[in-house]
Amino acid sequence: MALYAERRSQITAAVDSALLAAVSSANQAEATGRSLTEAASAGAAAAGTVYDVDTADIGSDVTHRDLSITVEKKTVSSVKKWVASATVDGSYSTYFMKIVGTHTLPLKVGAASTGAVNKAMDYWQYYIAVDVSQSMGIGTTVSDMKKMVAFDQSKCYFACHTGPNDRMAQMRKAGIDFRIDAVDRAVKAMISTMKSGKTGNAQAGIYGINWDLSEAVPITSDFDKLLNYTIDLPVWVWKGRALELKTSEGETNFRAAMASLTRLVPASGDGSSASSPKRSVFLITDGVHDSNGWEGNAEWASWDRLHYTGPMDPAYCKGLKNKGVLVAVLYITYYQPEGGDTAEVGAFRSRILPKLKACASSDNLFFNATDSDGIGAALQSMLKVVTESSRVRLTN
């Protein structure tokens, strides 16, 4: 009977998650202008997706476990609210009890007294701040970097984004993966998780960090808009006889960018409503500052004084923390490019990780990744840690 109780607990947890996803997704759909019928359908679809994912690993000893879900807008305590109810009418195949003729036990979850409860998760705004400086144009792995150097004998290992002679585009076609590509895939996967409704009543925006902060997609609940945006490096174009950036510099000035981000993000709310959401910043970077002028955190300067490099100063994150904003950091390990100048980063490489870790709001909000799979897993874990920092609220 212990295994039966475990299976029942697993199904119950999956139903609870499905109810949360249903109400959250219906709220989001209605907020974007969809009809109540369309919003109810979106809620039911999200519930089904979450339930299927959560029950995928449950053993074959549970059968007929399909979810029956109802999502509707009701007046509760004089207030119109989305309410979801769900039931599962399954059966459990016994093992030892077959000896006495009992082959199955009913496994029912989600009676009206439980399923009709309106469960609401906190409201969240996620500010996804991605380092889009030229150092993110390095190959995702050392193997990718070596392929870059060997590609067409170009000897290009770093920031090969050059307008009409765009080596990055050519290298991508040859199967070379760049760090910025791995980040783009990982961010899209994280946004898909947000879209499922499982992480609460969410909004998100995408921002670029280079010489300052750039706004790619402002805070929105339109997750398709976020998913349709491709995170990439600024494009270099030929202007006369020189190469210039089409949109912005390819540097990483953490002081300027973080100051702009701190001004942009309002103080975190209590998460009880769309007008008072909790807020979190997801900072994704290789942690290397590179500016064309001296900054307080710079530790190295090129001979021509066009590059001043150093680790990020964690003090730049203090303003966000003081606003109650949860700062989560993903450090993508700065590998030395094949043939690269070790002086630019070598002098402070060992201090990059501890500086970034000090930027995060807590140790469990700091993540480190070295390859594409690690980047994807880290962002999913980051989202989970942030959202689980708040409790589910039960409303009447």
CSV table of C-alpha atoms in Angstrom, one decimal:
chain,number,residue,atom,x,y,z
A,1,MET,CA,0.0,0.0,0.0
A,2,ALA,CA,3.0,2.3,0.4
A,3,LEU,CA,3.5,2.4,-3.4
A,4,TYR,CA,-0.3,3.1,-3.9
A,5,ALA,CA,0.0,6.1,-1.5
A,6,GLU,CA,3.0,7.4,-3.3
A,7,ARG,CA,1.2,7.2,-6.7
A,8,ARG,CA,-1.8,9.0,-5.2
A,9,SER,CA,0.5,11.7,-3.8
A,10,GLN,CA,2.2,12.1,-7.2
A,11,ILE,CA,-1.2,12.5,-9.0
A,12,THR,CA,-2.4,14.9,-6.4
A,13,ALA,CA,0.6,17.1,-6.8
A,14,ALA,CA,0.3,17.0,-10.6
A,15,VAL,CA,-3.4,18.1,-10.3
A,16,ASP,CA,-2.5,20.9,-8.0
A,17,SER,CA,0.1,22.2,-10.5
A,18,ALA,CA,-2.4,21.9,-13.3
A,19,LEU,CA,-4.9,24.0,-11.4
A,20,LEU,CA,-2.3,26.7,-10.8
A,21,ALA,CA,-1.4,26.7,-14.5
A,22,ALA,CA,-5.0,26.8,-15.6
A,23,VAL,CA,-5.9,29.9,-13.5
A,24,SER,CA,-2.6,31.7,-14.3
A,25,SER,CA,-2.9,31.1,-18.1
A,26,ALA,CA,-6.5,32.1,-18.2
A,27,ASN,CA,-5.6,35.4,-16.4
A,28,GLN,CA,-2.8,36.0,-18.8
A,29,ALA,CA,-4.9,35.3,-21.9
A,30,GLU,CA,-7.7,37.6,-20.7
A,31,ALA,CA,-5.1,40.3,-19.9
A,32,THR,CA,-3.9,40.2,-23.5
A,33,GLY,CA,-7.4,40.9,-24.9
A,34,ARG,CA,-8.6,37.4,-25.6
A,35,SER,CA,-12.3,36.5,-25.0
A,36,LEU,CA,-13.4,34.6,-21.9
A,37,THR,CA,-14.0,31.5,-24.0
A,38,GLU,CA,-10.5,31.7,-25.5
A,39,ALA,CA,-9.0,32.4,-22.1
A,40,ALA,CA,-10.7,29.4,-20.6
A,41,SER,CA,-9.4,27.2,-23.5
A,42,ALA,CA,-5.9,28.6,-22.9
A,43,GLY,CA,-6.2,27.8,-19.2
A,44,ALA,CA,-7.3,24.2,-19.9
A,45,ALA,CA,-4.6,23.7,-22.5
A,46,ALA,CA,-1.9,24.9,-20.0
A,47,ALA,CA,-3.3,22.6,-17.3
A,48,GLY,CA,-3.1,19.7,-19.6
A,49,THR,CA,0.5,20.4,-20.6
A,50,VAL,CA,1.6,20.8,-17.0
A,51,TYR,CA,-0.2,17.7,-15.9
A,52,ASP,CA,1.2,15.6,-18.7
A,53,VAL,CA,4.8,16.7,-17.9
A,54,ASP,CA,4.4,16.1,-14.2
A,55,THR,CA,2.9,12.6,-14.7
A,56,ALA,CA,5.2,11.5,-17.5
A,57,ASP,CA,7.5,9.5,-15.1
A,58,ILE,CA,4.7,7.9,-13.1
A,59,GLY,CA,4.8,4.1,-13.4
A,60,SER,CA,2.6,2.1,-15.7
A,61,ASP,CA,0.8,0.7,-12.6
A,62,VAL,CA,-1.5,3.7,-12.8
A,63,THR,CA,-4.0,3.6,-15.7
A,64,HIS,CA,-6.9,5.7,-16.9
A,65,ARG,CA,-5.3,8.8,-15.3
A,66,ASP,CA,-6.4,11.4,-17.8
A,67,LEU,CA,-7.2,14.8,-16.4
A,68,SER,CA,-10.7,16.3,-16.6
A,69,ILE,CA,-10.4,20.0,-16.3
A,70,THR,CA,-13.0,22.9,-16.1
A,71,VAL,CA,-11.9,26.5,-16.3
A,72,GLU,CA,-14.4,29.3,-15.9
A,73,LYS,CA,-14.9,32.9,-14.7
A,74,LYS,CA,-17.1,33.0,-11.6
A,75,THR,CA,-18.2,35.5,-9.1
A,76,VAL,CA,-16.5,34.7,-5.8
A,77,SER,CA,-17.2,36.9,-2.8
A,78,SER,CA,-18.6,39.6,-5.2
A,79,VAL,CA,-15.4,39.5,-7.3
A,80,LYS,CA,-15.0,37.9,-10.7
A,81,LYS,CA,-12.3,35.3,-10.6
A,82,TRP,CA,-11.0,32.5,-12.7
A,83,VAL,CA,-11.8,29.1,-11.0
A,84,ALA,CA,-10.5,25.8,-12.1
A,85,SER,CA,-11.7,22.4,-11.0
A,86,ALA,CA,-10.1,19.1,-12.0
A,87,THR,CA,-10.6,15.4,-11.4
A,88,VAL,CA,-8.7,12.2,-12.2
A,89,ASP,CA,-10.6,8.9,-12.1
A,90,GLY,CA,-7.8,6.4,-12.5
A,91,SER,CA,-6.9,3.0,-11.2
A,92,TYR,CA,-3.8,1.4,-9.6
A,93,SER,CA,-2.7,-2.1,-10.5
A,94,THR,CA,-1.8,-4.0,-7.4
A,95,TYR,CA,1.1,-6.4,-6.8
A,96,PHE,CA,0.8,-8.6,-3.8
A,97,MET,CA,-2.9,-8.0,-3.3
A,98,LYS,CA,-3.5,-10.0,-6.5
A,99,ILE,CA,-3.0,-13.1,-4.4
A,100,VAL,CA,-6.3,-12.4,-2.6
A,101,GLY,CA,-8.0,-11.4,-5.8
A,102,THR,CA,-7.7,-7.6,-5.7
A,103,HIS,CA,-6.1,-6.6,-9.0
A,104,THR,CA,-6.8,-2.9,-9.0
A,105,LEU,CA,-7.6,-0.1,-6.6
A,106,PRO,CA,-9.5,3.1,-7.5
A,107,LEU,CA,-7.3,6.1,-7.7
A,108,LYS,CA,-9.4,9.3,-7.6
A,109,VAL,CA,-8.1,12.8,-7.1
A,110,GLY,CA,-9.8,16.1,-7.3
A,111,ALA,CA,-13.2,15.9,-5.7
A,112,ALA,CA,-15.3,19.1,-6.0
A,113,SER,CA,-14.3,20.2,-2.5
A,114,THR,CA,-10.7,20.3,-3.5
A,115,GLY,CA,-10.8,21.0,-7.2
A,116,ALA,CA,-13.1,24.0,-7.0
A,117,VAL,CA,-10.7,26.0,-4.8
A,118,ASN,CA,-9.3,28.9,-6.7
A,119,LYS,CA,-5.5,28.7,-6.3
A,120,ALA,CA,-3.5,31.8,-7.4
A,121,MET,CA,0.2,32.2,-7.6
A,122,ASP,CA,2.1,35.4,-7.1
A,123,TYR,CA,2.4,37.9,-9.9
A,124,TRP,CA,6.0,38.3,-11.2
A,125,GLN,CA,7.9,40.5,-13.6
A,126,TYR,CA,11.2,39.0,-14.9
A,127,TYR,CA,13.8,41.2,-16.4
A,128,ILE,CA,16.1,39.1,-18.5
A,129,ALA,CA,19.4,41.0,-18.9
A,130,VAL,CA,21.8,39.3,-21.4
A,131,ASP,CA,25.4,40.3,-22.1
A,132,VAL,CA,25.4,41.0,-25.9
A,133,SER,CA,28.9,42.3,-26.0
A,134,GLN,CA,31.4,40.9,-28.6
A,135,SER,CA,32.9,38.4,-26.1
A,136,MET,CA,29.6,36.5,-26.3
A,137,GLY,CA,30.6,35.8,-30.0
A,138,ILE,CA,33.2,33.3,-28.7
A,139,GLY,CA,32.4,29.6,-29.5
A,140,THR,CA,30.3,27.9,-26.9
A,141,THR,CA,33.0,25.3,-26.2
A,142,VAL,CA,36.8,25.1,-26.7
A,143,SER,CA,36.0,22.8,-29.6
A,144,ASP,CA,33.9,25.5,-31.2
A,145,MET,CA,36.7,28.0,-30.7
A,146,LYS,CA,39.2,25.8,-32.5
A,147,LYS,CA,36.8,25.3,-35.3
A,148,MET,CA,36.5,29.1,-35.6
A,149,VAL,CA,40.2,29.6,-35.9
A,150,ALA,CA,40.4,26.8,-38.5
A,151,PHE,CA,37.4,28.0,-40.5
A,152,ASP,CA,38.4,29.1,-44.0
A,153,GLN,CA,41.8,30.0,-42.5
A,154,SER,CA,40.2,33.2,-41.2
A,155,LYS,CA,42.0,33.0,-37.8
A,156,CYS,CA,39.0,34.7,-36.3
A,157,TYR,CA,38.2,33.5,-32.8
A,158,PHE,CA,36.5,36.5,-31.4
A,159,ALA,CA,33.6,38.8,-32.4
A,160,CYS,CA,33.6,37.9,-36.0
A,161,HIS,CA,30.4,39.8,-36.7
A,162,THR,CA,31.4,42.0,-39.6
A,163,GLY,CA,28.5,43.2,-41.7
A,164,PRO,CA,28.7,42.2,-45.4
A,165,ASN,CA,31.6,39.8,-44.6
A,166,ASP,CA,29.7,38.4,-41.6
A,167,ARG,CA,31.9,35.5,-40.5
A,168,MET,CA,29.5,34.5,-37.7
A,169,ALA,CA,26.7,33.9,-40.3
A,170,GLN,CA,29.1,31.8,-42.4
A,171,MET,CA,30.4,29.9,-39.3
A,172,ARG,CA,26.9,29.2,-38.1
A,173,LYS,CA,26.1,27.6,-41.5
A,174,ALA,CA,29.2,25.4,-40.9
A,175,GLY,CA,27.8,24.2,-37.6
A,176,ILE,CA,29.8,26.3,-35.2
A,177,ASP,CA,27.9,27.2,-32.1
A,178,PHE,CA,28.4,30.6,-30.3
A,179,ARG,CA,27.8,31.4,-26.7
A,180,ILE,CA,25.1,33.9,-27.7
A,181,ASP,CA,23.3,31.2,-29.6
A,182,ALA,CA,23.3,28.9,-26.6
A,183,VAL,CA,21.9,31.7,-24.5
A,184,ASP,CA,19.2,32.4,-27.0
A,185,ARG,CA,18.0,28.8,-27.0
A,186,ALA,CA,18.1,28.6,-23.2
A,187,VAL,CA,16.2,31.9,-22.8
A,188,LYS,CA,13.5,30.7,-25.2
A,189,ALA,CA,13.1,27.5,-23.2
A,190,MET,CA,12.8,29.4,-20.0
A,191,ILE,CA,10.2,31.7,-21.5
A,192,SER,CA,8.3,28.6,-22.7
A,193,THR,CA,8.2,27.5,-19.1
A,194,MET,CA,6.8,30.9,-18.1
A,195,LYS,CA,4.2,30.6,-20.8
A,196,SER,CA,3.0,27.3,-19.5
A,197,GLY,CA,1.7,29.2,-16.5
A,198,LYS,CA,3.4,26.9,-14.0
A,199,THR,CA,5.6,29.7,-12.7
A,200,GLY,CA,2.7,32.0,-11.8
A,201,ASN,CA,1.2,35.1,-13.2
A,202,ALA,CA,4.2,36.2,-15.1
A,203,GLN,CA,5.5,39.0,-17.4
A,204,ALA,CA,9.0,39.2,-18.8
A,205,GLY,CA,11.2,41.5,-20.8
A,206,ILE,CA,14.5,41.0,-22.6
A,207,TYR,CA,17.3,43.6,-22.3
A,208,GLY,CA,20.9,43.7,-23.7
A,209,ILE,CA,24.0,44.7,-21.8
A,210,ASN,CA,26.9,46.2,-23.6
A,211,TRP,CA,28.2,49.7,-23.4
A,212,ASP,CA,24.9,50.5,-21.7
A,213,LEU,CA,21.4,48.9,-21.4
A,214,SER,CA,19.4,48.3,-24.5
A,215,GLU,CA,15.7,47.4,-24.5
A,216,ALA,CA,14.9,44.5,-26.9
A,217,VAL,CA,11.5,43.5,-25.7
A,218,PRO,CA,9.9,45.6,-22.9
A,219,ILE,CA,8.0,43.9,-20.1
A,220,THR,CA,5.0,42.0,-21.5
A,221,SER,CA,2.7,39.1,-20.9
A,222,ASP,CA,2.8,38.3,-24.7
A,223,PHE,CA,5.2,35.4,-24.5
A,224,ASP,CA,5.0,34.7,-28.3
A,225,LYS,CA,6.5,38.2,-28.8
A,226,LEU,CA,9.4,37.2,-26.5
A,227,LEU,CA,9.8,33.8,-28.2
A,228,ASN,CA,9.9,35.4,-31.6
A,229,TYR,CA,12.8,37.7,-30.6
A,230,THR,CA,16.3,36.4,-31.4
A,231,ILE,CA,19.1,37.3,-29.0
A,232,ASP,CA,22.2,38.2,-31.0
A,233,LEU,CA,25.2,40.5,-31.1
A,234,PRO,CA,25.1,44.0,-32.6
A,235,VAL,CA,25.9,43.9,-36.3
A,236,TRP,CA,29.0,45.6,-37.7
A,237,VAL,CA,28.6,47.3,-41.0
A,238,TRP,CA,31.0,48.9,-43.4
A,239,LYS,CA,31.0,52.7,-43.3
A,240,GLY,CA,33.5,54.2,-45.7
A,241,ARG,CA,36.7,52.3,-45.0
A,242,ALA,CA,35.9,51.4,-41.4
A,243,LEU,CA,33.7,49.0,-39.5
A,244,GLU,CA,31.2,50.5,-37.2
A,245,LEU,CA,28.5,49.0,-35.1
A,246,LYS,CA,25.0,49.3,-36.5
A,247,THR,CA,23.3,49.7,-33.2
A,248,SER,CA,25.7,50.1,-30.3
A,249,GLU,CA,29.2,49.5,-29.1
A,250,GLY,CA,30.3,46.0,-28.5
A,251,GLU,CA,31.8,46.6,-25.1
A,252,THR,CA,30.6,45.6,-21.6
A,253,ASN,CA,30.3,48.6,-19.3
A,254,PHE,CA,28.7,47.1,-16.2
A,255,ARG,CA,28.6,50.4,-14.3
A,256,ALA,CA,26.6,52.2,-16.9
A,257,ALA,CA,24.4,49.2,-17.8
A,258,MET,CA,23.6,48.2,-14.3
A,259,ALA,CA,22.8,51.8,-13.4
A,260,SER,CA,20.3,52.0,-16.2
A,261,LEU,CA,18.8,48.7,-15.2
A,262,THR,CA,18.4,49.8,-11.6
A,263,ARG,CA,16.6,53.0,-12.8
A,264,LEU,CA,14.4,50.9,-15.1
A,265,VAL,CA,13.2,48.2,-12.6
A,266,PRO,CA,10.7,49.5,-10.0
A,267,ALA,CA,10.7,48.3,-6.4
A,268,SER,CA,9.4,44.8,-5.9
A,269,GLY,CA,5.8,44.5,-4.8
A,270,ASP,CA,4.2,41.8,-2.6
A,271,GLY,CA,3.0,39.8,-5.6
A,272,SER,CA,-0.7,39.9,-4.7
A,273,SER,CA,-1.8,41.6,-7.9
A,274,ALA,CA,-0.8,42.7,-11.3
A,275,SER,CA,-0.3,46.2,-9.9
A,276,SER,CA,2.1,45.0,-7.2
A,277,PRO,CA,4.2,42.2,-8.8
A,278,LYS,CA,7.3,40.7,-7.3
A,279,ARG,CA,10.3,41.5,-9.5
A,280,SER,CA,13.5,39.6,-10.4
A,281,VAL,CA,16.5,40.3,-12.6
A,282,PHE,CA,18.1,37.4,-14.5
A,283,LEU,CA,21.7,38.5,-15.3
A,284,ILE,CA,23.4,36.3,-18.0
A,285,THR,CA,27.1,37.2,-18.6
A,286,ASP,CA,30.7,36.1,-18.9
A,287,GLY,CA,31.5,38.7,-16.2
A,288,VAL,CA,34.2,40.6,-18.1
A,289,HIS,CA,34.0,44.4,-18.1
A,290,ASP,CA,35.4,46.0,-21.2
A,291,SER,CA,35.1,49.8,-21.8
A,292,ASN,CA,36.9,52.4,-23.9
A,293,GLY,CA,37.4,54.6,-20.9
A,294,TRP,CA,38.7,54.0,-17.4
A,295,GLU,CA,36.1,52.7,-14.9
A,296,GLY,CA,36.6,52.0,-11.2
A,297,ASN,CA,36.5,48.2,-11.6
A,298,ALA,CA,39.0,48.1,-14.5
A,299,GLU,CA,42.3,46.3,-13.8
A,300,TRP,CA,44.0,46.2,-17.2
A,301,ALA,CA,44.4,48.6,-20.2
A,302,SER,CA,45.4,47.9,-23.8
A,303,TRP,CA,48.4,49.7,-25.2
A,304,ASP,CA,46.2,52.0,-27.2
A,305,ARG,CA,43.9,52.7,-24.3
A,306,LEU,CA,40.9,51.5,-26.3
A,307,HIS,CA,40.1,48.6,-23.9
A,308,TYR,CA,39.9,48.7,-20.1
A,309,THR,CA,39.0,45.3,-18.7
A,310,GLY,CA,38.2,43.9,-15.3
A,311,PRO,CA,35.7,41.8,-13.3
A,312,MET,CA,32.3,43.2,-12.5
A,313,ASP,CA,32.0,45.1,-9.2
A,314,PRO,CA,29.1,43.5,-7.2
A,315,ALA,CA,28.3,47.0,-5.8
A,316,TYR,CA,26.6,47.6,-9.1
A,317,CYS,CA,23.9,45.2,-8.0
A,318,LYS,CA,23.2,46.8,-4.7
A,319,GLY,CA,20.6,49.3,-6.0
A,320,LEU,CA,18.4,46.5,-7.3
A,321,LYS,CA,18.7,44.5,-4.0
A,322,ASN,CA,17.8,47.6,-2.0
A,323,LYS,CA,14.5,47.8,-4.0
A,324,GLY,CA,13.7,44.2,-2.9
A,325,VAL,CA,14.4,42.9,-6.4
A,326,LEU,CA,15.8,39.3,-6.5
A,327,VAL,CA,19.0,39.3,-8.5
A,328,ALA,CA,19.8,35.9,-10.1
A,329,VAL,CA,23.1,35.5,-11.9
A,330,LEU,CA,24.2,33.0,-14.5
A,331,TYR,CA,28.0,33.1,-15.1
A,332,ILE,CA,29.0,31.6,-18.4
A,333,THR,CA,32.7,30.6,-17.8
A,334,TYR,CA,35.1,32.8,-19.7
A,335,TYR,CA,37.3,30.5,-21.7
A,336,GLN,CA,40.5,31.8,-23.1
A,337,PRO,CA,39.9,31.8,-26.9
A,338,GLU,CA,42.4,29.9,-29.0
A,339,GLY,CA,45.3,32.3,-29.8
A,340,GLY,CA,43.7,35.1,-27.6
A,341,ASP,CA,45.6,37.6,-25.6
A,342,THR,CA,45.8,36.3,-22.0
A,343,ALA,CA,46.7,39.7,-20.6
A,344,GLU,CA,43.2,41.1,-21.3
A,345,VAL,CA,41.5,38.7,-18.9
A,346,GLY,CA,44.2,36.5,-17.4
A,347,ALA,CA,45.2,39.1,-14.7
A,348,PHE,CA,41.8,38.8,-13.0
A,349,ARG,CA,40.2,35.6,-14.3
A,350,SER,CA,40.1,34.0,-10.9
A,351,ARG,CA,38.1,36.9,-9.5
A,352,ILE,CA,35.3,36.8,-12.1
A,353,LEU,CA,33.2,34.1,-10.4
A,354,PRO,CA,33.3,35.3,-6.8
A,355,LYS,CA,32.5,38.9,-7.9
A,356,LEU,CA,29.4,37.7,-9.8
A,357,LYS,CA,28.4,35.4,-7.0
A,358,ALA,CA,28.4,38.4,-4.7
A,359,CYS,CA,26.1,40.2,-7.1
A,360,ALA,CA,23.4,37.6,-6.7
A,361,SER,CA,20.8,38.1,-3.9
A,362,SER,CA,21.7,34.7,-2.4
A,363,ASP,CA,24.1,31.8,-3.0
A,364,ASN,CA,21.2,29.7,-4.4
A,365,LEU,CA,20.5,32.4,-7.0
A,366,PHE,CA,24.0,32.1,-8.5
A,367,PHE,CA,24.7,29.6,-11.3
A,368,ASN,CA,27.7,28.7,-13.4
A,369,ALA,CA,27.6,27.0,-16.8
A,370,THR,CA,30.3,26.0,-19.2
A,371,ASP,CA,28.4,24.5,-22.2
A,372,SER,CA,25.0,24.7,-24.0
A,373,ASP,CA,23.3,22.1,-21.9
A,374,GLY,CA,24.5,23.6,-18.7
A,375,ILE,CA,23.3,27.1,-19.7
A,376,GLY,CA,19.8,25.7,-20.4
A,377,ALA,CA,19.6,23.7,-17.2
A,378,ALA,CA,20.9,26.7,-15.2
A,379,LEU,CA,18.2,29.1,-16.4
A,380,GLN,CA,15.4,26.6,-15.7
A,381,SER,CA,16.8,26.1,-12.2
A,382,MET,CA,17.1,29.8,-11.8
A,383,LEU,CA,13.5,30.3,-12.6
A,384,LYS,CA,12.4,27.6,-10.3
A,385,VAL,CA,14.4,28.9,-7.3
A,386,VAL,CA,13.0,32.5,-7.9
A,387,THR,CA,9.4,31.4,-8.2
A,388,GLU,CA,9.6,29.0,-5.3
A,389,SER,CA,10.8,31.8,-3.1
A,390,SER,CA,7.1,32.7,-2.8
A,391,ARG,CA,4.2,30.6,-1.6
A,392,VAL,CA,1.0,29.7,-3.4
A,393,ARG,CA,-1.9,31.8,-2.2
A,394,LEU,CA,-5.4,30.3,-1.8
A,395,THR,CA,-8.2,32.7,-2.4
A,396,ASN,CA,-11.9,32.5,-1.9
